[in-house]
Tab-separated table of C-alpha atoms in Angstrom:
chain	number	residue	atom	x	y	z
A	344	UNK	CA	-79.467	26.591	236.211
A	345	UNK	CA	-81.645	29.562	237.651
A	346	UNK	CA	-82.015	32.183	234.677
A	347	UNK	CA	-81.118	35.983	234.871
A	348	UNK	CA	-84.811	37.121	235.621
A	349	UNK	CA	-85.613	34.179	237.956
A	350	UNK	CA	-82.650	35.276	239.970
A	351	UNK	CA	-84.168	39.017	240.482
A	352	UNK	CA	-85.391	37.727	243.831
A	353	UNK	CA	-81.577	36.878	244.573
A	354	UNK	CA	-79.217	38.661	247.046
A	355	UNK	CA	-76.279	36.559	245.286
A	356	UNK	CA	-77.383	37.881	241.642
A	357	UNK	CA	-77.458	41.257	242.584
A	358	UNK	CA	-74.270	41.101	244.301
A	359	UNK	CA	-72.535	39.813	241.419
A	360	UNK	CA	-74.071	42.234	239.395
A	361	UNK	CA	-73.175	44.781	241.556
A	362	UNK	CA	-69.649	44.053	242.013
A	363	UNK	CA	-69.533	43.894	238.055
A	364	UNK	CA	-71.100	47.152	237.382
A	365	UNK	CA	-70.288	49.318	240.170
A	366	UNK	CA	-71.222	52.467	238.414
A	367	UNK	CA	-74.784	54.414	238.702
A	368	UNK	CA	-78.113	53.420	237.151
A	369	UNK	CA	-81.750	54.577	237.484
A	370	UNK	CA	-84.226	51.963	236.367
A	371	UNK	CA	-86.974	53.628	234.482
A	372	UNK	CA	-86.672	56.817	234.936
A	373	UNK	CA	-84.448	59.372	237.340
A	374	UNK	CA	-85.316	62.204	240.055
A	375	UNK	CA	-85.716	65.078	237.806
A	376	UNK	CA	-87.937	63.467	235.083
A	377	UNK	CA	-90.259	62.049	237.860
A	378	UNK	CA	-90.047	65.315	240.075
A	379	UNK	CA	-93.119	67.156	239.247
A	380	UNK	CA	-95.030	63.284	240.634
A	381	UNK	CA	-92.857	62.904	243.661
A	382	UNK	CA	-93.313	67.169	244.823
A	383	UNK	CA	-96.766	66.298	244.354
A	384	UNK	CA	-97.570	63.479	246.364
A	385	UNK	CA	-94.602	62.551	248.519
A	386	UNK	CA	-94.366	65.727	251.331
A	387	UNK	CA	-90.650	66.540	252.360
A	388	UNK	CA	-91.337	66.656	255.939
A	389	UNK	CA	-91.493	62.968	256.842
A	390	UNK	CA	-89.114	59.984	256.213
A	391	UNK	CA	-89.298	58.292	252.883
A	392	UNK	CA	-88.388	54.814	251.765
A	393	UNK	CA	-86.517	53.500	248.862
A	394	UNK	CA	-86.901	50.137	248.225
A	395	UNK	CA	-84.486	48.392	245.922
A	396	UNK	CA	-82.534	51.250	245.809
A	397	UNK	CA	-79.223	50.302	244.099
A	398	UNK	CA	-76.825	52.176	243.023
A	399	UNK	CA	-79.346	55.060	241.415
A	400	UNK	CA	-78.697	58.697	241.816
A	401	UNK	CA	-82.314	59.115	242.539
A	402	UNK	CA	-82.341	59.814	246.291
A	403	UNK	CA	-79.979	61.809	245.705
A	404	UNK	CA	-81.767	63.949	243.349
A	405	UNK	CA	-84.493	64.121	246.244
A	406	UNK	CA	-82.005	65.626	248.805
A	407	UNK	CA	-79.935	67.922	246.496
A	408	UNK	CA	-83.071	68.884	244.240
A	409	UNK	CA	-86.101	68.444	245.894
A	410	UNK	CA	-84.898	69.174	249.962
A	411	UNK	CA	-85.923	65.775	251.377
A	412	UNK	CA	-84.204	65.681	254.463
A	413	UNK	CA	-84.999	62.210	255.592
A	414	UNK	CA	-84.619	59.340	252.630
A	415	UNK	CA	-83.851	55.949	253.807
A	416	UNK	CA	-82.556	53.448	251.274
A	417	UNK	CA	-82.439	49.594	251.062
A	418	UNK	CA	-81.858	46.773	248.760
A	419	UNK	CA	-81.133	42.948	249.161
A	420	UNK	CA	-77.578	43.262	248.152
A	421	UNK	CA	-74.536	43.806	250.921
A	422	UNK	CA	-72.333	44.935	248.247
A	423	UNK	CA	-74.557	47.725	246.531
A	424	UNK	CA	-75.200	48.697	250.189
A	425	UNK	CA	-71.494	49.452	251.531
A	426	UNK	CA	-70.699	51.053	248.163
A	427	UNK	CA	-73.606	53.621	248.764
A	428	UNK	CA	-72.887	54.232	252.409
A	429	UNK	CA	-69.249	54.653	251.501
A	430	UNK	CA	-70.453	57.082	249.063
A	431	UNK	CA	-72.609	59.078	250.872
A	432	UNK	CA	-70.822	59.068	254.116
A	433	UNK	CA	-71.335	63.079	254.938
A	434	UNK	CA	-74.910	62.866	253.759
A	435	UNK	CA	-76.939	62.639	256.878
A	436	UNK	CA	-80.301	63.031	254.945
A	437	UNK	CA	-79.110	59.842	252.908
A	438	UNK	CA	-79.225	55.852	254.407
A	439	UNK	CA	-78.822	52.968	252.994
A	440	UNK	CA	-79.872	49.645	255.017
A	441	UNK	CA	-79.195	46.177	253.988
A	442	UNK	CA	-82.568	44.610	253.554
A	443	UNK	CA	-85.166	42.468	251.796
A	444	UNK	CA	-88.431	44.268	250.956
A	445	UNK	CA	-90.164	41.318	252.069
A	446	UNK	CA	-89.143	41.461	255.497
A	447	UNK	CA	-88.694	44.863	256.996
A	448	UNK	CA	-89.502	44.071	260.873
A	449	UNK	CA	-86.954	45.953	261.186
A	450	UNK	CA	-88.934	49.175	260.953
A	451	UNK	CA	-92.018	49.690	263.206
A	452	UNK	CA	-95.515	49.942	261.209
A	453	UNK	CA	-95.922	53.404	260.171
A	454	UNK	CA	-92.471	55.279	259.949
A	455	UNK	CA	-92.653	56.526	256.316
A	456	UNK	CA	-94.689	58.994	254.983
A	457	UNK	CA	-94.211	57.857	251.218
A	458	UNK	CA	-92.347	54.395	249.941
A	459	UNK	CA	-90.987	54.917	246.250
A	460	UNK	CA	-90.826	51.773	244.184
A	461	UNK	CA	-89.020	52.206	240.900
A	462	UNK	CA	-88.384	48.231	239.597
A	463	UNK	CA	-88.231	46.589	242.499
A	464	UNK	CA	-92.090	45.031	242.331
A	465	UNK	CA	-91.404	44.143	238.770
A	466	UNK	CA	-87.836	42.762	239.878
A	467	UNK	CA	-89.672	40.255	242.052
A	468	UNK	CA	-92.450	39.787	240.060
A	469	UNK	CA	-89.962	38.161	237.596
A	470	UNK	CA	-88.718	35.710	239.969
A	471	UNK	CA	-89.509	32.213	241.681
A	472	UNK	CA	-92.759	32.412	243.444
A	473	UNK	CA	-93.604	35.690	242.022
A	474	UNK	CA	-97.028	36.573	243.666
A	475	UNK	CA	-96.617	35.169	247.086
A	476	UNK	CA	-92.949	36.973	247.034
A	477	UNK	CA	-94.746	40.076	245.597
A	478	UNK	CA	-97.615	39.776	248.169
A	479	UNK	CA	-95.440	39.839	250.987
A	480	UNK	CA	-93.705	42.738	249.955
A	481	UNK	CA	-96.992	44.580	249.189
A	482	UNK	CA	-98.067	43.727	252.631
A	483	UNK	CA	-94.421	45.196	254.190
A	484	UNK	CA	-95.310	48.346	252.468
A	485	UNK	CA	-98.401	48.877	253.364
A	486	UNK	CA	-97.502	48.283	256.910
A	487	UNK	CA	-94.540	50.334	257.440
A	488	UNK	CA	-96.330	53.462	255.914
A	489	UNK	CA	-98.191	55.740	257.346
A	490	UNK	CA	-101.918	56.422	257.523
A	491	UNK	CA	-102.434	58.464	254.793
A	492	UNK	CA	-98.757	57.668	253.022
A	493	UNK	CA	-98.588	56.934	249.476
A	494	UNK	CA	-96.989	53.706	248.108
A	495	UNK	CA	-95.281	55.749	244.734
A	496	UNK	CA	-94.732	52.114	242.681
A	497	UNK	CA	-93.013	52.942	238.967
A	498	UNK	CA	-93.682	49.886	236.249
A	499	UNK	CA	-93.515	48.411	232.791
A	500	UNK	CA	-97.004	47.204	234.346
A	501	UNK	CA	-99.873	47.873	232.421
A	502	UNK	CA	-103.463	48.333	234.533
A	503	UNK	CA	-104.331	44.553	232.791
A	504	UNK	CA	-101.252	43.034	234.894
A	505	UNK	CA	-100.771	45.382	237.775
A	506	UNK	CA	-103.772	46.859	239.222
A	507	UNK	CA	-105.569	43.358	240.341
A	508	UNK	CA	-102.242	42.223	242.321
A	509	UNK	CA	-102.199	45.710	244.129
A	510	UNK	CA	-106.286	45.526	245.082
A	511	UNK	CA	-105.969	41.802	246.112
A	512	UNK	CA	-103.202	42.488	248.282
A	513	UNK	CA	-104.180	45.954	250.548
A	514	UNK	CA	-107.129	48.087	250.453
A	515	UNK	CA	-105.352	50.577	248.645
A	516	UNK	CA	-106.950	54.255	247.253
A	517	UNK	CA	-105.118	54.147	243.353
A	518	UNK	CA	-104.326	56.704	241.244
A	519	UNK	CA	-102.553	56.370	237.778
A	520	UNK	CA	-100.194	59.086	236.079
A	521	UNK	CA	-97.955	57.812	232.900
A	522	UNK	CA	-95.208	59.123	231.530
A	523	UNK	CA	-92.440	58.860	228.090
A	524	UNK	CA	-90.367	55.887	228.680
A	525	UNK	CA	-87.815	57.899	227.295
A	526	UNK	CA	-88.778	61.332	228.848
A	527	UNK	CA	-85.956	63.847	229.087
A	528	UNK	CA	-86.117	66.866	231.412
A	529	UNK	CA	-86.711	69.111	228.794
A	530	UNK	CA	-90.462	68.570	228.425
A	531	UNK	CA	-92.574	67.251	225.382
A	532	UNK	CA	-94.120	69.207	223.048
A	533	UNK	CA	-96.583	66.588	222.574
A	534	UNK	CA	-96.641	64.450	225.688
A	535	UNK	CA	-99.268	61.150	225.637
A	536	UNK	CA	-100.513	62.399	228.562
A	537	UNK	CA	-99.578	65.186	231.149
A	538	UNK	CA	-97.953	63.604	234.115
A	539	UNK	CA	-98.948	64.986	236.973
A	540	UNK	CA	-102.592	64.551	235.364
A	541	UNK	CA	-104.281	61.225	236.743
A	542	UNK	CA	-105.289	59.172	234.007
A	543	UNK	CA	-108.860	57.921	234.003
A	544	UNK	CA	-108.937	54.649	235.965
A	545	UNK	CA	-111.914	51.942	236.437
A	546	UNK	CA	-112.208	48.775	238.229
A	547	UNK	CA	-110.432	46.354	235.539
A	548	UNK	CA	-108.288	48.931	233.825
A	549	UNK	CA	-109.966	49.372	230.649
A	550	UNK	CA	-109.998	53.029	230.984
A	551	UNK	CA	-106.651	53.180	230.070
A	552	UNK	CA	-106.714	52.113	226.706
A	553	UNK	CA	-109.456	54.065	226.155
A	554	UNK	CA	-107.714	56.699	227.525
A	555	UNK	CA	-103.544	56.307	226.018
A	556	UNK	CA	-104.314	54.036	223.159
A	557	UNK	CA	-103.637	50.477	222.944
A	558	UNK	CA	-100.087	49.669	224.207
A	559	UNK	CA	-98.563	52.834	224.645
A	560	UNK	CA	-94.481	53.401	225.086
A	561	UNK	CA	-95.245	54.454	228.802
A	562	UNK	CA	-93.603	54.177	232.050
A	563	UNK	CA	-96.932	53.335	234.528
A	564	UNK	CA	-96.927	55.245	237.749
A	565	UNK	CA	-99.518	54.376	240.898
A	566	UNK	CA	-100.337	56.396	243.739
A	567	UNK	CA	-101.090	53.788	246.000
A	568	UNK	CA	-102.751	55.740	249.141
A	569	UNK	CA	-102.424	54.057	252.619
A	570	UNK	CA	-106.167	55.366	254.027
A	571	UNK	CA	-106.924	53.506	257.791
A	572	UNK	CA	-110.404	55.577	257.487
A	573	UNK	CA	-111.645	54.323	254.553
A	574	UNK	CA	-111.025	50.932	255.475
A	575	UNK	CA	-111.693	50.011	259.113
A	576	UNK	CA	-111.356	46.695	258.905
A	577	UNK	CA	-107.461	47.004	257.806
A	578	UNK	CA	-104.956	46.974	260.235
A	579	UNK	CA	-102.447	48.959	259.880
């Protein structure tokens, strides 16, 4: 019998879970917490991707707080889909797309200026065939993105387990903010580490400890920058 977390990579499990828990929920962290990152790197101007979107309020924080204009959503689950379209059905900035991260053909290489990942990576990586399924999707990304677009991936992920799979897999330009796992939107007296301040980041990682402390209560936020220049032998 497939477990909970091996099922992650499921359209059935999230269905089920879906149709059992119909009401709204932002993995990690929602829009307003995460705000001062996404005004920062992600402009307003172009189209942005959600991937595993769900049924968070996030993109809608994006439209009705931070005037995005253009935020596409999808997610492998038919159910979670027609709920959100039903729900924003006189929201033109807002779409929602039936789809599996691992396959979008359906979008041409480099629509988005910015895809925003909050649990879906770490959804897969729990699954059967974890890095080839992660791969993939690491691949889509970078290829539906533009040159230049940012790949804004939110994890439990420490550098140690994250940071290899994302230089093996594209020639990605990283950055690394933290932030509270239980940040609020009033702000911290005494935050670990000021969020929209990169965090020192080396090779293997090690910085970060240095930097944070061993195992800090953080939420791990890359930058992942899409950059053609810098790496001419990438396609795009």
């Amino acid at each position: 019998m497939t477990s909970g977390t091996q099922a992650y990579g499921e359209a059935w499990y999230w269905d089920n879970r879906y149709s059992n828990e119909p009401g709204p929920f932002d993995w990690y962290q929602k829009y307003l917490t995460l705000a001062p990152i996404i005004t920062l790197y992600v402009p307003p101007t172009l189209p942005i991707l959600v991937v595993g979107c769900g049924n968070s309020a996030f993109s809608e924080g994006m439209v009705d707080d931070g005037g995005y204009t253009d935020v596409v959503n999808i997610d492998i689950s038919s159910v979670v889909v027609e709920a959100m379209k039903h729900k924003y059905q006189d929201r033109p900035q807002l779409k929602y797309v039936k789809m599996d991260v691992r396959d979008m053909s359906d979008f041409q290489s480099e629509t988005f200026g910015a895809v925003i990942d909050k649990g879906t990576l770490d959804s897969i990586l729990c699954g059967n065939n974890s890095r080839q399924n992660a791969t993939k999707m690491l691949e889509e990304t970078w290829r539906v993105l533009k040159d230049k677009g940012v790949y804004v991936l939110v994890t439990y992920g420490a550098p140690l387990y994250r940071l290899r799979l994302l230089q093996d897999s594209c020639s990605w330009t990283i950055k690394l903010h933290v932030i509270e796992k239980l940040a609020s939107e009033d702000k911290s007296d005494h935050p670990i580490w000021e969020l929209t301040k990169p965090v020192p980041l080396n090779d293997d990682g090690s910085s970060v400890e240095e930097a944070l402390g061993r195992n800090p209560d953080v939420h791990y936020i890359y930058i992942c920058t899409k950059d053609i220049s810098a790496n001419s032998n990438i396609n795009a």
